[in-house]
GROMACS .gro file of C-alpha atoms in nm:
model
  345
    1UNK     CA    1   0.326  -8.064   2.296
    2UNK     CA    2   0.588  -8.331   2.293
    3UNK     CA    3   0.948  -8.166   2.436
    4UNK     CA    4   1.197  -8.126   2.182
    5UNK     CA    5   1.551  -8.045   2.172
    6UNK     CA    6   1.656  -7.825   1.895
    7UNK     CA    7   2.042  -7.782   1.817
    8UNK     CA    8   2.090  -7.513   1.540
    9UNK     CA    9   2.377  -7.423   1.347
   10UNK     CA   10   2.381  -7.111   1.193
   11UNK     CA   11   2.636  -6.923   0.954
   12UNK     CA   12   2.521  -6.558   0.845
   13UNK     CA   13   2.716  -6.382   0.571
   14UNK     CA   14   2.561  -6.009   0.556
   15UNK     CA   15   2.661  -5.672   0.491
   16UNK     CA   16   2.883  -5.450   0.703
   17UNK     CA   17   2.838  -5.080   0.741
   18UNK     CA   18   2.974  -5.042   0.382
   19UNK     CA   19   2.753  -5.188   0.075
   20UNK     CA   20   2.827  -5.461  -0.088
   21UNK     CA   21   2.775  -5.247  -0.384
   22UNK     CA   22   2.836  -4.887  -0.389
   23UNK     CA   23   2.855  -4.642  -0.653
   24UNK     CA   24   2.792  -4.281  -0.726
   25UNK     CA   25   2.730  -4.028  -1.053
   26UNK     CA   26   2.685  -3.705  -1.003
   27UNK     CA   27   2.373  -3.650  -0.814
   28UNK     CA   28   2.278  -4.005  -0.807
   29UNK     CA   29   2.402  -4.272  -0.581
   30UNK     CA   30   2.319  -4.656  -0.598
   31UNK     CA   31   2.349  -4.900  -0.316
   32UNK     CA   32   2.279  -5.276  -0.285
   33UNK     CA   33   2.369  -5.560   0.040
   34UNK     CA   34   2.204  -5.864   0.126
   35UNK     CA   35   2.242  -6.120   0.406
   36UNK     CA   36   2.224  -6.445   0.385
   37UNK     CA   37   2.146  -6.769   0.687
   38UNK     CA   38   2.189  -7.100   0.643
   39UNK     CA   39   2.123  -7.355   0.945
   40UNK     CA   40   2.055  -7.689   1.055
   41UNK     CA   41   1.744  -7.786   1.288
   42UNK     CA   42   1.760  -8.109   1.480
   43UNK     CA   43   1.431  -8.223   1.671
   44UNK     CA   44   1.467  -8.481   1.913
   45UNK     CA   45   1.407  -8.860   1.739
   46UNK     CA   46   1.353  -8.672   1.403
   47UNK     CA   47   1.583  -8.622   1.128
   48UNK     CA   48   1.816  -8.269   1.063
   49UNK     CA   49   1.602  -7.984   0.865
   50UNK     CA   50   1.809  -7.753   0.709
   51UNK     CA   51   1.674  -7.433   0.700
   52UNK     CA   52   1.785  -7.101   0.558
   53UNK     CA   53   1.721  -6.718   0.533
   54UNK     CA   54   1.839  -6.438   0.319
   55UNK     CA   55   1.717  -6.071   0.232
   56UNK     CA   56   1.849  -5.859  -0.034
   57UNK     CA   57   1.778  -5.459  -0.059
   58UNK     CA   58   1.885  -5.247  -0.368
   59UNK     CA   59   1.859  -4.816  -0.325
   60UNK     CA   60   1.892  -4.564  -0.557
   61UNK     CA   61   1.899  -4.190  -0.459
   62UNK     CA   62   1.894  -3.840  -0.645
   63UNK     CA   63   2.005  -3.532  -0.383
   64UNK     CA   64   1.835  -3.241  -0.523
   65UNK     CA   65   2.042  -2.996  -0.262
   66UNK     CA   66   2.211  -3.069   0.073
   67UNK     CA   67   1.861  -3.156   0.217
   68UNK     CA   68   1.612  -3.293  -0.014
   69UNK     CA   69   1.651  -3.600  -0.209
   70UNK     CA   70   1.427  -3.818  -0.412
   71UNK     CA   71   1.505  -4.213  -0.416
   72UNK     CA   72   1.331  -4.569  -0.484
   73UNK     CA   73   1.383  -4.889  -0.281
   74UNK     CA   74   1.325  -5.274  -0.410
   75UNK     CA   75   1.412  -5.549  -0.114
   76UNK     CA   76   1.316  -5.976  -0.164
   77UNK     CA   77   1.359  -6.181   0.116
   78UNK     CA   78   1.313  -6.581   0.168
   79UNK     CA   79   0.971  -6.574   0.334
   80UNK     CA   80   0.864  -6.398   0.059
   81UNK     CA   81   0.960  -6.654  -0.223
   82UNK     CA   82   0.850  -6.916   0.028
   83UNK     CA   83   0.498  -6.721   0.004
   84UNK     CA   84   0.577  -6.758  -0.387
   85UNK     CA   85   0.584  -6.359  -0.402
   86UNK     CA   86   0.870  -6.148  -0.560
   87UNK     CA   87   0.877  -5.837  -0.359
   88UNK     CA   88   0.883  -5.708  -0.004
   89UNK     CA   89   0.957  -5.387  -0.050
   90UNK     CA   90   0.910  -5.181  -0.382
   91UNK     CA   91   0.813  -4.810  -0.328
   92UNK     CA   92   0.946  -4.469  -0.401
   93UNK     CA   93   1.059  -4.174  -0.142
   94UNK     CA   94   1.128  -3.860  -0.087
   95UNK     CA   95   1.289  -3.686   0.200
   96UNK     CA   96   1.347  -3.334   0.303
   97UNK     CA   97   1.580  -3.309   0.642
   98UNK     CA   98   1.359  -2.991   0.769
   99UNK     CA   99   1.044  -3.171   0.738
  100UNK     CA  100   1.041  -3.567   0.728
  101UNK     CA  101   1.008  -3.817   0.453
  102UNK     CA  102   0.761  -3.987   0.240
  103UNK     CA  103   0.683  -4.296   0.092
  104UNK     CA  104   0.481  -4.439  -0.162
  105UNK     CA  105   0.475  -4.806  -0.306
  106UNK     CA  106   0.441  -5.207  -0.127
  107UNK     CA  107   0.617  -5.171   0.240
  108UNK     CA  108   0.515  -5.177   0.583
  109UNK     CA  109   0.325  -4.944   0.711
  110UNK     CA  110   0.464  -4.675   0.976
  111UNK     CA  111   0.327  -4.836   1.291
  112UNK     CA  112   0.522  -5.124   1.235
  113UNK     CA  113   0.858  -4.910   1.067
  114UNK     CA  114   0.835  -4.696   1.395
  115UNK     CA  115   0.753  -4.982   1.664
  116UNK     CA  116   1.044  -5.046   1.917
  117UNK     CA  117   1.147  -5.422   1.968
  118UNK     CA  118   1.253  -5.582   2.247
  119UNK     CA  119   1.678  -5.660   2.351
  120UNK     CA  120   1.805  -5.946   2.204
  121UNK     CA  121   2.164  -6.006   2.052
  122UNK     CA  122   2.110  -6.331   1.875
  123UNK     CA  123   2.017  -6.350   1.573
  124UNK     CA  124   1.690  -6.561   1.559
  125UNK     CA  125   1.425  -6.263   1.477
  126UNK     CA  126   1.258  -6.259   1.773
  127UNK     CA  127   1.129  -5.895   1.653
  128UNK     CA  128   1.044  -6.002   1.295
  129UNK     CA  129   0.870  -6.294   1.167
  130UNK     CA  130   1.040  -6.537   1.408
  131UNK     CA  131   1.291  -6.813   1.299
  132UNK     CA  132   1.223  -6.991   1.582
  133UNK     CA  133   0.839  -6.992   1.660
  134UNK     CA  134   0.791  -7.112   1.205
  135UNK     CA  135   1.049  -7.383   1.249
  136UNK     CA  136   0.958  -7.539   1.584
  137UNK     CA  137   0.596  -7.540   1.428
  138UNK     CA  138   0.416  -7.500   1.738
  139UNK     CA  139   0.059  -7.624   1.732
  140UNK     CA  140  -0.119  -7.350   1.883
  141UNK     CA  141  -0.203  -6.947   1.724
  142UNK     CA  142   0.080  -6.707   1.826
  143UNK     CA  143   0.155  -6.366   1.814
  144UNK     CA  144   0.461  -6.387   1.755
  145UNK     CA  145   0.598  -6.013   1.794
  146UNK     CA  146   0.496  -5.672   1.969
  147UNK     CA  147   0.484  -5.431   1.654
  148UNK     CA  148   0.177  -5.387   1.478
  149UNK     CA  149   0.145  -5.485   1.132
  150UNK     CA  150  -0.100  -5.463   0.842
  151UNK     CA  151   0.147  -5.677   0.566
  152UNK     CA  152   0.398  -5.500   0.324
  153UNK     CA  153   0.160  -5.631   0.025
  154UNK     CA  154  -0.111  -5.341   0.007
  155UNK     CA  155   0.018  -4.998  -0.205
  156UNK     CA  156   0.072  -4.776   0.070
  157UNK     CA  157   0.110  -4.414   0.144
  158UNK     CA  158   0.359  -4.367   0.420
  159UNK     CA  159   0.454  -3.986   0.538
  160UNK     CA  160   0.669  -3.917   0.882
  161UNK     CA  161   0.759  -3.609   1.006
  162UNK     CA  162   1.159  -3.541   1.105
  163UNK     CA  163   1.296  -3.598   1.475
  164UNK     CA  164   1.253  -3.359   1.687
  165UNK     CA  165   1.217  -3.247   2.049
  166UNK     CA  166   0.853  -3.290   2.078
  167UNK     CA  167   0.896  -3.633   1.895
  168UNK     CA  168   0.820  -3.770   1.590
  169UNK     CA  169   0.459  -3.857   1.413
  170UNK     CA  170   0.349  -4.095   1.109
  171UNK     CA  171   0.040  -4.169   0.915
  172UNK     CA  172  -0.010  -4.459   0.687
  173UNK     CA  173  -0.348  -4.509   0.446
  174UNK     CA  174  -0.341  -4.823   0.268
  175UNK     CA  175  -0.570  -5.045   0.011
  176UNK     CA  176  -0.568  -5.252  -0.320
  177UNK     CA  177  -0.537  -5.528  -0.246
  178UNK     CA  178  -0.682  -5.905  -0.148
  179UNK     CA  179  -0.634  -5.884   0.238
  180UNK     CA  180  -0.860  -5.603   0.322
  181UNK     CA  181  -1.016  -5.290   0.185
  182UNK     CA  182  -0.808  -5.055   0.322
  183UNK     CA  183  -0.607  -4.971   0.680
  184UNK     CA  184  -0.511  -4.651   0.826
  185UNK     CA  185  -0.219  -4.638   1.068
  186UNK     CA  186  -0.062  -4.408   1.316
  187UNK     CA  187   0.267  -4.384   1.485
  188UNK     CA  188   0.466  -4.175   1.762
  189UNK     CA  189   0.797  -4.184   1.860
  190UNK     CA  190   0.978  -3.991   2.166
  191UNK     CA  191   1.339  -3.989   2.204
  192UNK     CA  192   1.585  -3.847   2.461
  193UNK     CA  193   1.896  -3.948   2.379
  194UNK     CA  194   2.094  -3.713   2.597
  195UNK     CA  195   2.254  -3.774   2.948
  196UNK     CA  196   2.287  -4.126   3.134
  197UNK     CA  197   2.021  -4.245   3.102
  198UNK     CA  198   1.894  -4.255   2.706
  199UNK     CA  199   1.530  -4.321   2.679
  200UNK     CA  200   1.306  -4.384   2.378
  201UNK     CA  201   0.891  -4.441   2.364
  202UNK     CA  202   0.673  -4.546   2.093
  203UNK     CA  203   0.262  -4.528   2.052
  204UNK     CA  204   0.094  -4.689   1.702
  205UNK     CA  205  -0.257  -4.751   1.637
  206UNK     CA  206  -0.367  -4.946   1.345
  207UNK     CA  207  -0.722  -4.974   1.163
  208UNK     CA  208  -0.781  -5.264   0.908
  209UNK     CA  209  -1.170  -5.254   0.686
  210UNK     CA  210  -1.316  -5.621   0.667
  211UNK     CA  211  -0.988  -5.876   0.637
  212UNK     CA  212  -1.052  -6.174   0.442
  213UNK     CA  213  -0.812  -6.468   0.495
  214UNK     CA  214  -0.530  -6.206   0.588
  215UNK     CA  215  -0.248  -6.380   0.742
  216UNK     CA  216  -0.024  -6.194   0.941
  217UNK     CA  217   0.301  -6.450   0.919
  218UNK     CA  218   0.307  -6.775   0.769
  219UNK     CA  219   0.244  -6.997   1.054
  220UNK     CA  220  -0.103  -6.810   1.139
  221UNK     CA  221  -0.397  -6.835   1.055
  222UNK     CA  222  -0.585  -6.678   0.791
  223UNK     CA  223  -0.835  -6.382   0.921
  224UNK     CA  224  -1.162  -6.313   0.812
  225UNK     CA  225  -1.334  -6.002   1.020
  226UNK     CA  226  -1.551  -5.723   1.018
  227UNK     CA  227  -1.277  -5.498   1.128
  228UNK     CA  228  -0.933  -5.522   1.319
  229UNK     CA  229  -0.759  -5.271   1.543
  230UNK     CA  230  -0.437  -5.248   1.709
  231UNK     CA  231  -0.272  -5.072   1.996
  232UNK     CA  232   0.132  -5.130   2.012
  233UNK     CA  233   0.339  -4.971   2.287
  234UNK     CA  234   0.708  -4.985   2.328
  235UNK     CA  235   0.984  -4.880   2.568
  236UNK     CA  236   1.324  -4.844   2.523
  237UNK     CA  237   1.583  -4.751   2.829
  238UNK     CA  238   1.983  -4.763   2.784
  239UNK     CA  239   2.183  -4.714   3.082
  240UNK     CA  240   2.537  -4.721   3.012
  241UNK     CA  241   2.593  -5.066   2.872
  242UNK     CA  242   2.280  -5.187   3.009
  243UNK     CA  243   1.999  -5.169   2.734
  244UNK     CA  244   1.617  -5.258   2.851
  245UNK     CA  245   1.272  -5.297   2.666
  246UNK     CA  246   0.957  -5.353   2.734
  247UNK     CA  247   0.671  -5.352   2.484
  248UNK     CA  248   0.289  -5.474   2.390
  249UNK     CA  249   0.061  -5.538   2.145
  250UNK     CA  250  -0.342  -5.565   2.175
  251UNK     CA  251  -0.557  -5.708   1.861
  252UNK     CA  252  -0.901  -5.687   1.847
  253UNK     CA  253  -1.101  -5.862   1.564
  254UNK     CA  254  -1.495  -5.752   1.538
  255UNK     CA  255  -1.698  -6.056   1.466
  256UNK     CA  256  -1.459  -6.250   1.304
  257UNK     CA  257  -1.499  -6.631   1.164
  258UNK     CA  258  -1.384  -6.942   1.339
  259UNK     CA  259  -1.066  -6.949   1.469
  260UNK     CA  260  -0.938  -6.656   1.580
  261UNK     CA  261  -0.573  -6.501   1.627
  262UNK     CA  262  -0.659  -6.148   1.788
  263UNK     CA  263  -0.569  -6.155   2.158
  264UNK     CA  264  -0.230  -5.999   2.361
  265UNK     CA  265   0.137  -6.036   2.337
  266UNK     CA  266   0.345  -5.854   2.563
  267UNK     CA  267   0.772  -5.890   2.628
  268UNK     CA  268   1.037  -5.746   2.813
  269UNK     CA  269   1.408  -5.784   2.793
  270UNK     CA  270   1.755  -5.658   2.850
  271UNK     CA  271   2.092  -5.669   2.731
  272UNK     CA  272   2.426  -5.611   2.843
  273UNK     CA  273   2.774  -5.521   2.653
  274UNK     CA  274   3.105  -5.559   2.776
  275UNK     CA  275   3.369  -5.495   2.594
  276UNK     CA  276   3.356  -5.724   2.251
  277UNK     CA  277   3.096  -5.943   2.423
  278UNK     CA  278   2.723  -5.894   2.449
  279UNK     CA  279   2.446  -6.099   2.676
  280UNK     CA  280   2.049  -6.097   2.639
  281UNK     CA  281   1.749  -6.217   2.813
  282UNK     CA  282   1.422  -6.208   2.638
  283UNK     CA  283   1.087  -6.273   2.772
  284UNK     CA  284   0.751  -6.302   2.537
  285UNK     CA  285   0.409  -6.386   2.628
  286UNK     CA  286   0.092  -6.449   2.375
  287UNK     CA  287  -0.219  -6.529   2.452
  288UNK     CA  288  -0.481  -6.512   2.171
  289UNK     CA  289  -0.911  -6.488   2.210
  290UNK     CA  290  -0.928  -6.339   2.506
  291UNK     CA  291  -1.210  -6.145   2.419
  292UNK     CA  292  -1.557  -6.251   2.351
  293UNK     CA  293  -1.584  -6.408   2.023
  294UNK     CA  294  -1.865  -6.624   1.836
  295UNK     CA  295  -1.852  -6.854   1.535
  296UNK     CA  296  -2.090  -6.814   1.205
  297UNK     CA  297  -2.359  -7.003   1.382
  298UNK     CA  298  -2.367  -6.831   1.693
  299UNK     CA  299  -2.148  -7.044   1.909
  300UNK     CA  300  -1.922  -6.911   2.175
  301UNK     CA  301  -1.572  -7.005   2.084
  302UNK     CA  302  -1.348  -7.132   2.354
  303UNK     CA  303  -1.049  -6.938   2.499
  304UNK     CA  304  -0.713  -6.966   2.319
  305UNK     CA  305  -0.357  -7.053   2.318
  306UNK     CA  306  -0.115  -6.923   2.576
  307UNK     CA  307   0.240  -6.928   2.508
  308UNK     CA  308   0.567  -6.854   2.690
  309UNK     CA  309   0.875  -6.786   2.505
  310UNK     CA  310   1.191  -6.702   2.677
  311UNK     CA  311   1.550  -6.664   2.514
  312UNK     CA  312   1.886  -6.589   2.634
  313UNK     CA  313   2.169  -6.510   2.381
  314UNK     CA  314   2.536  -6.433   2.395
  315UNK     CA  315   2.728  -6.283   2.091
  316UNK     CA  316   3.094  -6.241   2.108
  317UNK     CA  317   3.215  -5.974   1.850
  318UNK     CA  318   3.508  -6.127   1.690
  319UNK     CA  319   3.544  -5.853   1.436
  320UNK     CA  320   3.393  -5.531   1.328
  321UNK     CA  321   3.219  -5.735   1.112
  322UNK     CA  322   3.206  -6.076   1.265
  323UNK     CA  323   3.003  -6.227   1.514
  324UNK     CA  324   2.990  -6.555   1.705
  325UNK     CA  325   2.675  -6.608   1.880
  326UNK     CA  326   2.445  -6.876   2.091
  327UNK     CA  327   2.135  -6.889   2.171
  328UNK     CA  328   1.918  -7.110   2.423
  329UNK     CA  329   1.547  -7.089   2.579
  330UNK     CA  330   1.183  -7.250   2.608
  331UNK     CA  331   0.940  -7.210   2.293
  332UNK     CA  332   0.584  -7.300   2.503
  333UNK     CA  333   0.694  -7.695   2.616
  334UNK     CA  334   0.981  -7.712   2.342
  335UNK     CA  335   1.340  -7.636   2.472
  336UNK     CA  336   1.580  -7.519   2.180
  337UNK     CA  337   1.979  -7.417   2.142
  338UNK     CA  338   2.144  -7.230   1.850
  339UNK     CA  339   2.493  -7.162   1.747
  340UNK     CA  340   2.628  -6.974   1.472
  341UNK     CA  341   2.812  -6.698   1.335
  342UNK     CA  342   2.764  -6.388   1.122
  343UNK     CA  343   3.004  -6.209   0.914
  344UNK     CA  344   3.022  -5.870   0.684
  345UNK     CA  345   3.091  -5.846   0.332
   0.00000   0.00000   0.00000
């Protein structure tokens, strides 16, 4: 791929710690905040793109007693009105503090909810569905993140038990819908979050029946499969002000048609804060059809895409709830530098 070099501009407006919207009657308690991005994108001999993100998340609760409470959650975001759909999250909950919590409706499933991500301070959603890998538009598949993921588009059953010394355990059982027939998902989460060193481990395995043109982010490609199964891992080590991660994801597609997008895609990072200022250095790998794989007339398709991303970030913290940050790193041959701030409201 031709080198570029990408100067972004980016000004965030999202919520602080308090809502945008608060209020409270009796027993029931409503919140709503939303963040908003807007940015410019300059390839090299090509003109400015300006780009943008946003989310928005409303919550309403009823507290039954001091530890049970019944609530519902609605959330939009830009990729999904890109996608020309009108909700990313829409489900109903309960939660008791002596047992765990459940949750019924269109979300992600509890192998992705309980994945751990890998240290970065900037602000490009190098956890998520990446900024950076759909705008630079690279021409080869990626995996673009570590957590496993079967969509937020099926209705799902999500139930997770409560924190506790021995861990913490989810199930997901999902269906209805166009993508697949159904997926079952599984989830574990360790913490120990007490003395120096502050350590936290994560284990999901994900089943998905016969995809058909499922697309896992919108700059993949569209899946068609007997089956797919993941295995996601994830490591999380803070040490003082030092923070370090490490995590993996494996996809395996059985007998799936033409192009594929199942392969590897492993990181690591770590992060530093002193005082209002925080560094990061990111490292991703993906490497997709590394297994054996044949097209729908019996031919052996060829080995796929490797890509390197790596990302360093600094964020100064101006305020408690504003944010200067940059950003700079290599996206597989295309070099790239970001700027931009974020603020509370």
């Amino acid at each position: 791929m031709k080198n570029k070099i990408i100067s972004l501009f980016t000004v965030l407006f999202v919520c602080s710690n308090t809502y945008a919207l608060d209020y409270s009657a009796g027993n029931w308690k409503f919140d709503l905040d939303a963040d908003g991005m807007i940015g410019f994108l300059e390839p090299k001999d090509d003109k400015i793109i300006v780009i943008d993100d946003w989310d928005v998340k409303a919550r309403a609760f009823y507290k039954f007693n001091d530890t049970q409470r019944f609530g519902a959650v609605y959330s939009l975001d830009a990729d999904c009105v890109e996608d020309d759909e009108y909700i990313h999250d829409a489900f109903i909950l309960f939660e008791d503090k002596n047992i765990g919590r459940s949750e019924f409706g269109l979300t992600h499933s509890i192998a992705r909810k309980m994945g751990l991500g890998l240290p970065d301070v900037g602000y490009l959603r190098i956890n998520d569905k990446s900024i950076l890998h759909k705008e630079l538009k690279l021409k080869k598949v990626l995996i673009s993140d570590t957590a496993a993921t079967t969509g937020h588009e099926a209705l799902r059953l999500n139930l997770a038990t409560k924190q506790t010394e021995y861990g913490q355990y989810g199930f997901s059982v999902s269906g209805l819908n166009d993508d697949y027939n159904y997926a079952i998902d599984f989830a574990f989460k360790f913490k120990q979050p007490a003395g120096k060193l502050k350590a936290a481990y994560s284990l999901a395995l994900s089943y998905m029946n016969k995809p058909e043109d499922y697309v896992e982010n919108s700059y993949s490609p569209k899946v068609t499969a007997d089956w797919r199964t993941q295995v996601a891992l994830g490591i999380n080590l803070q040490y003082n002000s030092f923070v370090f991660g490490t995590s993996a994801r494996m996809i395996y597609d059985r007998n799936p048609i033409n192009k594929t997008a199942d392969g590897i895609v492993a990181g690591s990072g770590v992060s530093y804060d002193l005082l209002q200022s925080s560094v990061s250095l990111t490292y991703l790998y993906s490497n997709t059809n590394i297994w054996t794989h044949r097209d729908e007339f019996g031919n052996k398709l060829k080995h796929g895409d490797n890509i390197h991303t790596v990302l360093g970030s600094f964020r100064y913290k101006y305020t408690e709830e504003t944010s200067l940050f940059m950003s700079a790193g290599l996206a597989d041959t295309t070099p790239f530098f970001a700027v931009g701030l974020r603020s509370g409201f």
